[in-house]
Each structure stands twice: as structure tokens, then as C-alpha cells.
Coordinates of C-alpha atoms in Angstrom, one line a residue:
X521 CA 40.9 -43.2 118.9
X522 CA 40.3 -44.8 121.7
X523 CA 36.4 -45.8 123.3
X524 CA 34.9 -47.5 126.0
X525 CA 35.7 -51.4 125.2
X526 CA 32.5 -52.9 125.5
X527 CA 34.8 -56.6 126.1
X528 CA 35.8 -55.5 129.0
X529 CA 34.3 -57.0 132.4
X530 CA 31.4 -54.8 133.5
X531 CA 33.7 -54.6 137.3
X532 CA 36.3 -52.6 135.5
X533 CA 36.5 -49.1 134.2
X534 CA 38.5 -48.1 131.3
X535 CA 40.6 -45.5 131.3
X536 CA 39.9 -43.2 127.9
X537 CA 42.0 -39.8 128.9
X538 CA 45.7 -41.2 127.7
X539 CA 45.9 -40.0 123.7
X540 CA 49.2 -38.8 122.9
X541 CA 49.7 -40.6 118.7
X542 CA 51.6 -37.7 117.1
X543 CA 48.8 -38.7 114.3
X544 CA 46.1 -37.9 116.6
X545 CA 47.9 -34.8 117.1
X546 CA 48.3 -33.3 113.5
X547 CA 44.8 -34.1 113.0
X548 CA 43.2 -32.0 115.7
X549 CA 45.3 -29.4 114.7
X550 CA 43.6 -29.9 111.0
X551 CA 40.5 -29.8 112.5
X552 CA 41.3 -26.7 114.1
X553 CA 42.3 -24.8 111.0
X554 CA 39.1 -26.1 109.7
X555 CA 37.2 -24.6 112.8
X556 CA 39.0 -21.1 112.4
X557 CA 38.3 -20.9 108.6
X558 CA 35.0 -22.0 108.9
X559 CA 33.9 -19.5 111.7
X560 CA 35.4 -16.6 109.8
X561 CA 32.9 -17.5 106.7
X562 CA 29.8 -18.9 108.9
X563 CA 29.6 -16.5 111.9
X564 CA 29.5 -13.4 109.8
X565 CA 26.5 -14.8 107.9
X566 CA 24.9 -15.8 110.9
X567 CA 25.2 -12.4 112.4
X568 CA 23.9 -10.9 110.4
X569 CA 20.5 -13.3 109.8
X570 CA 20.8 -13.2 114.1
X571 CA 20.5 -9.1 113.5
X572 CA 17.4 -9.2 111.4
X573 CA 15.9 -11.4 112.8
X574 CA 16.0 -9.7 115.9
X575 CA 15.0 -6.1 114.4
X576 CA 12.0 -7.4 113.3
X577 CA 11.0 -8.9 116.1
X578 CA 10.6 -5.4 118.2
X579 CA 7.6 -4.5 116.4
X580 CA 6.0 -8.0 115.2
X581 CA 2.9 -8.6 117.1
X582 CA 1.7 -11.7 114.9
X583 CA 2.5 -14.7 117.7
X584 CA 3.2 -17.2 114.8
X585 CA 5.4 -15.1 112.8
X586 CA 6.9 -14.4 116.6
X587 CA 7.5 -18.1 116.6
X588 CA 9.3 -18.3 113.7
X589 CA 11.2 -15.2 114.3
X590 CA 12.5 -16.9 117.6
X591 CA 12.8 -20.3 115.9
X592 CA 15.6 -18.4 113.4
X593 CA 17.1 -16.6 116.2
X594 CA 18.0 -19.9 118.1
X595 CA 19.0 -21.7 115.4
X596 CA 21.8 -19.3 114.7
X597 CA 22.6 -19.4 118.3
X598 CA 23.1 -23.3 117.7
X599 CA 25.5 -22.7 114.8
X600 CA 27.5 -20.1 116.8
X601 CA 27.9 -22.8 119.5
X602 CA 29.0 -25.5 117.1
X603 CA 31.4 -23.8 115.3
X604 CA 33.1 -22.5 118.8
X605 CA 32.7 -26.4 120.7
X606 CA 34.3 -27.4 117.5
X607 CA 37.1 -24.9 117.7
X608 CA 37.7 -25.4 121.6
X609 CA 37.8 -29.0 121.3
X610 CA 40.5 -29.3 118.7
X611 CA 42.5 -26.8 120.2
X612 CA 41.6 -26.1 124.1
X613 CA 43.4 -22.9 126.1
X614 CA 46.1 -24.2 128.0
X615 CA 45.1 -24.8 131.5
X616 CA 45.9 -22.4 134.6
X617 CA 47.0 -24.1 137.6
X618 CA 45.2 -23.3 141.0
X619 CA 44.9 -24.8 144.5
X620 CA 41.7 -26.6 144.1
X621 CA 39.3 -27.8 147.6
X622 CA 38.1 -30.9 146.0
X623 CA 34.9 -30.9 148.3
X624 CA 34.0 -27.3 147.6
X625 CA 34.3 -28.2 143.7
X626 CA 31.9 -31.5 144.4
X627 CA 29.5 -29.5 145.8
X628 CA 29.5 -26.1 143.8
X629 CA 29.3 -28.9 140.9
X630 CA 26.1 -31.2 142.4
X631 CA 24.1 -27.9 143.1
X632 CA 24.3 -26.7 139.7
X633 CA 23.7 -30.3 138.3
X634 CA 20.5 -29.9 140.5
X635 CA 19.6 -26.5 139.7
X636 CA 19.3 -27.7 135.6
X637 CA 16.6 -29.7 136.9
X638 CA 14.9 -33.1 136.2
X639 CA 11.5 -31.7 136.9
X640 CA 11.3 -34.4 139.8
X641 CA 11.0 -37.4 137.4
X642 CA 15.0 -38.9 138.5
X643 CA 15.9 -39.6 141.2
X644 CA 19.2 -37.4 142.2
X645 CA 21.6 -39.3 145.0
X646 CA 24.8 -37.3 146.2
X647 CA 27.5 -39.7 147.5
X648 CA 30.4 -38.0 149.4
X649 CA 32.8 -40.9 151.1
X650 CA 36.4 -38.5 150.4
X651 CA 36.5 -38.5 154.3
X652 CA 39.8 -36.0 154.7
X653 CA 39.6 -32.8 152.9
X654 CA 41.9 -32.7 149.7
X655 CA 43.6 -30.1 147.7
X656 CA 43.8 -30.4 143.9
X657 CA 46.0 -28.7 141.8
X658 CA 44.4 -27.6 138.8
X659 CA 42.6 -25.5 136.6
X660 CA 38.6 -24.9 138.7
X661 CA 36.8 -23.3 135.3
X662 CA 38.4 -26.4 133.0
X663 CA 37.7 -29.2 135.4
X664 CA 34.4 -27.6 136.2
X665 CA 33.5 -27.7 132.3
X666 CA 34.8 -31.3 132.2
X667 CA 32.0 -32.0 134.8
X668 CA 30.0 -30.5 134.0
X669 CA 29.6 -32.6 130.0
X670 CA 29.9 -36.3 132.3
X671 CA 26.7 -34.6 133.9
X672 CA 24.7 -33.2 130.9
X673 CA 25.6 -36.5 129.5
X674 CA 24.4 -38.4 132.3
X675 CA 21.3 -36.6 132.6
X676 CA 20.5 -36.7 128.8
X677 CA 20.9 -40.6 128.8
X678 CA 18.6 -41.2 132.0
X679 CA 14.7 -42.0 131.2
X680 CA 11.7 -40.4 133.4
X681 CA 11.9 -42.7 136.6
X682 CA 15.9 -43.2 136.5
X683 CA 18.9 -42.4 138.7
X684 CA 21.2 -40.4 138.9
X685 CA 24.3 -40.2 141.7
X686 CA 27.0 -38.2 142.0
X687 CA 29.9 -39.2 143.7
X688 CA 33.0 -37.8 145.5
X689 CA 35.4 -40.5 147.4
X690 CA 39.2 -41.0 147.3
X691 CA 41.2 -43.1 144.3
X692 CA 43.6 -46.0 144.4
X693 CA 46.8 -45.3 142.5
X694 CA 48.2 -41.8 142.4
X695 CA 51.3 -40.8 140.9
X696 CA 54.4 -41.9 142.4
X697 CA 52.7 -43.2 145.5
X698 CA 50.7 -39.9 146.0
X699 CA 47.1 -39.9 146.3
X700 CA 44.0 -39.1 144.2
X701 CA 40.5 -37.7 144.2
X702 CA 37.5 -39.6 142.3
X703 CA 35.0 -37.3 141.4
X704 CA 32.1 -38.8 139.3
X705 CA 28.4 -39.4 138.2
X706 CA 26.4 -42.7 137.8
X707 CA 23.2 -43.1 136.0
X708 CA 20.6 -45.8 135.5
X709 CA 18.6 -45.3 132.1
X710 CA 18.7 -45.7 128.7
X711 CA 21.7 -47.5 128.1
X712 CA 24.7 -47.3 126.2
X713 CA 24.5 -49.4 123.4
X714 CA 27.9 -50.7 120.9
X715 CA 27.3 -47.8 118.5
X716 CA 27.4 -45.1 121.2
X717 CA 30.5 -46.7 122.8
X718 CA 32.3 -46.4 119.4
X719 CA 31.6 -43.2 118.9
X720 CA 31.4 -41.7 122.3
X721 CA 33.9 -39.2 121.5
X722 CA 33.7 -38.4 118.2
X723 CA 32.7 -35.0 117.3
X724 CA 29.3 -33.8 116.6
X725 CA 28.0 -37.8 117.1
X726 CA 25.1 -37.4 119.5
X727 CA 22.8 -40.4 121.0
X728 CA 19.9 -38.0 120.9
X729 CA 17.4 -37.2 118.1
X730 CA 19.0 -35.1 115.5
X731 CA 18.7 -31.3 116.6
X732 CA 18.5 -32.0 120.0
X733 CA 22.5 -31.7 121.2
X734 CA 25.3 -30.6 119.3
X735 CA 27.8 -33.8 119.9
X736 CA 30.3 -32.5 122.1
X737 CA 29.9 -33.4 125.5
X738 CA 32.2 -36.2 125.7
X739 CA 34.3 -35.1 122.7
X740 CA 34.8 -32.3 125.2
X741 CA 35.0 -33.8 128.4
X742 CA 38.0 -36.2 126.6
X743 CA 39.8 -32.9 125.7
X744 CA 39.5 -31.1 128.9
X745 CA 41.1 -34.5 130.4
X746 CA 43.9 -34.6 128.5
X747 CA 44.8 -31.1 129.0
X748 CA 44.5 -31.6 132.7
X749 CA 46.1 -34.7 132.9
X750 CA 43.3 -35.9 134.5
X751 CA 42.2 -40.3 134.4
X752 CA 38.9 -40.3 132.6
X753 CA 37.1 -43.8 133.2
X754 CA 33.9 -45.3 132.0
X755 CA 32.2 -48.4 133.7
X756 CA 29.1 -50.1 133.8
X757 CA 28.6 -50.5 137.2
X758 CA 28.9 -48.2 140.2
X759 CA 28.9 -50.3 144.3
X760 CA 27.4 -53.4 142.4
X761 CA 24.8 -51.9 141.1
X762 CA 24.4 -51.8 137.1
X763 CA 24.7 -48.1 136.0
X764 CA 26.3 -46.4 133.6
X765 CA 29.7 -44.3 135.5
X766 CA 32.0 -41.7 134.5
X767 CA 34.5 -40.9 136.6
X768 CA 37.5 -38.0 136.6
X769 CA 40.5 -39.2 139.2
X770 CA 42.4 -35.7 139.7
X771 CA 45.9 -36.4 141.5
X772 CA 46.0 -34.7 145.3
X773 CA 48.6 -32.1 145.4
X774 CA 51.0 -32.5 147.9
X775 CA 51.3 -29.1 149.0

């Protein structure tokens, strides 16, 4: 599997979206029998521990038995969510294909990034240089999910006092001489050290404390890529300026 290669000159990006090793392949496939058979015996469990939790909640008035009862309750949530990212990132739905304003997706995108909120300890920047408008051709919910992990990521690996910019602007080297659309997020923080770049996408690896993300988001956002045939890039520097950048170059359609 393919990460970012921290050898590479901090100027250049690396492009991690282009996995096609018939190995690769038969193992995601593995991994999503695994993910079927292993919600089939896990969800019903949880369900039912969900259920009664929730039952006696209605009438407990004790605030820390409350606590705990809501503690439970989330905690299945968290296992319900595991088993499904792990399911949808071994074997994602295949992608509709839609006529796509790549400025209205950039900005329906920022203002949700905003709206998750940094409590007005980062600094938020939003870059738009695409000049003309472009049309994408693509799925909207499946590149909006695929933005919407380079974002959480971003935001999760900025410290109190960072940055964070989000970027729209047009791409160098489209697909038989067409054009492309960059679409992207930069953030100065906390770093990404070796370990994280070799295991960037790997399922259920996490930078953060254990219990405190479930290890998709770039697993995820790989996926989406690949489905979309959409470039995704990591670099470690964004107009000069050290920061960590992710960027998705979507081709322009040409009608």
C-alpha cells in the first residue's frame, strides 16, 4: 500500500489515489466479507444493549447512573459506526455521475467545515483563485464525503492557535489535455510524523488518543478517490509556507 513518501522534497506532492494490484483487490474484498459477517454477529448484540440501555434511562433520575447510562449508549453507537466505515471502506457503492459546480461544492463544503467549529482557537482562511466557473462530472454526496475526511483530518491534527485554509484554484495536467479542478485543505499544527505517514491509510490506525476517532478518515477518503478517479495528493507545503496539504484534483468535464 502506498503512503505519503516522507523522501520526497517538501515542494512536491505525492499522488496516493492510483491502487489498482489485483492483490490489493482480493484483499479488500476479504476484508469485506469479514465486515458483513462481523456486523451480522456484533450489531445484533449491540442493539439490543443500545435498547436497554435506553429503556432505563426514561425513568432514571440518579445523574451518575444517567452518566453511565449515556456513556453505554454511545459506545454502542461507536461500534455501529466501526463496523459500517469498515464495511464501506472495503467495498464502497459505486458512484453516480452528476454535473457538479465545482464552486458551489467549495463553498457548501467550507461552510460546513466552519459550522463544526474550532471554538475560535484556529485560525480558518478560505482561498478561492479557480477564476472561471467549472463543471465537474461526478458523484456530489461521494466527493462531498471525501472532503469532508481531508477536513476532519485537518482539523483533528491542528493545535489551539493553528491554521487552517481551505483552498479552491485550477490544476495543471488534466486528462488528455483537458483541465482540472484542485480542491483542498492546508493546516499548520501538530505535525505528521514517519509513523502517521506509514500508516495514514490503514484502517482503524488513528494519530489521536485511543477512543477518540475511529481510524477511517483517510482510509476513507483513499477509497472514495479511487472510486472517483479522482488524484489524491499530500504535501508539506502549501504557497511556501510549511503546512500540512491534502488536495483532491477532480478532472473538468468538457460538457
Amino acid at each position: 500500500m502506498q503512503t505519503p513518501d516522507s523522501s520526497r522534497s517538501s515542494t512536491s506532492s505525492n499522488d496516493v489515489s492510483s491502487y489498482d494490484d489485483a492483490l490489493e483487490s482480493r484483499v479488500f474484498e476479504l476484508i469485506a466479507e469479514f465486515a458483513a459477517g462481523a456486523g451480522h454477529e456484533l450489531n445484533n448484540p449491540l442493539a439490543v444493549i443500545s435498547m436497554l440501555a435506553q429503556n432505563l434511562l426514561v425513568d432514571e433520575e440518579d445523574p451518575n447512573r444517567r452518566w453511565a447510562l449515556e456513556s453505554i449508549l454511545e459506545q454502542t453507537r461507536l461500534g455501529h459506526e466501526m463496523l459500517a466505515s469498515l464495511r464501506l471502506f472495503s467495498r464502497p457503492p459505486q458512484p453516480s455521475e452528476e454535473l457538479i459546480d465545482a464552486r458551489a461544492l467549495f463553498q457548501e463544503w467550507t461552510s460546513r467545515e466552519r459550522e463544526q467549529g474550532t471554538d475560535g482557537a484556529v485560525e480558518i482562511t478560505i482561498l478561492d483563485e479557480l477564476g472561471a466557473d467549472a463543471r465537474l462530472k461526478s458523484d456530489p454526496a461521494m466527493l462531498t464525503a471525501l472532503l469532508s475526511e481531508l477536513g476532519r483530518n485537518a482539523r483533528e491534527a491542528t493545535a489551539q492557535g493553528g491554521r487552517l485554509l481551505y483552498f479552491l484554484k485550477s490544476a495543471a495536467g488534466g486528462v488528455d489535455g483537458g483541465r482540472s479542478v484542485e480542491i483542498g485543505v492546508a493546516n499548520a499544527g501538530l505535525g505528521f510524523d514517519a509513523k502517521a505517514k506509514a500508516l495514514a491509510f490503514a484502517p482503524y490506525y488513528s494519530g489521536r488518543r485511543s477512543g477518540r476517532g475511529l481510524g477511517f478518515g483517510l482510509s476513507l477518503a483513499r477509497r472514495f478517490a479511487e472510486v472517483l478517479d479522482v488524484r489524491l495528493q499530500y504535501g508539506e507545503e502549501f504557497a511556501g509556507e510549511p503546512m500540512e496539504t491534502w488536495r483532491a484534483i477532480v478532472q473538468e468535464s468538457s460538457r
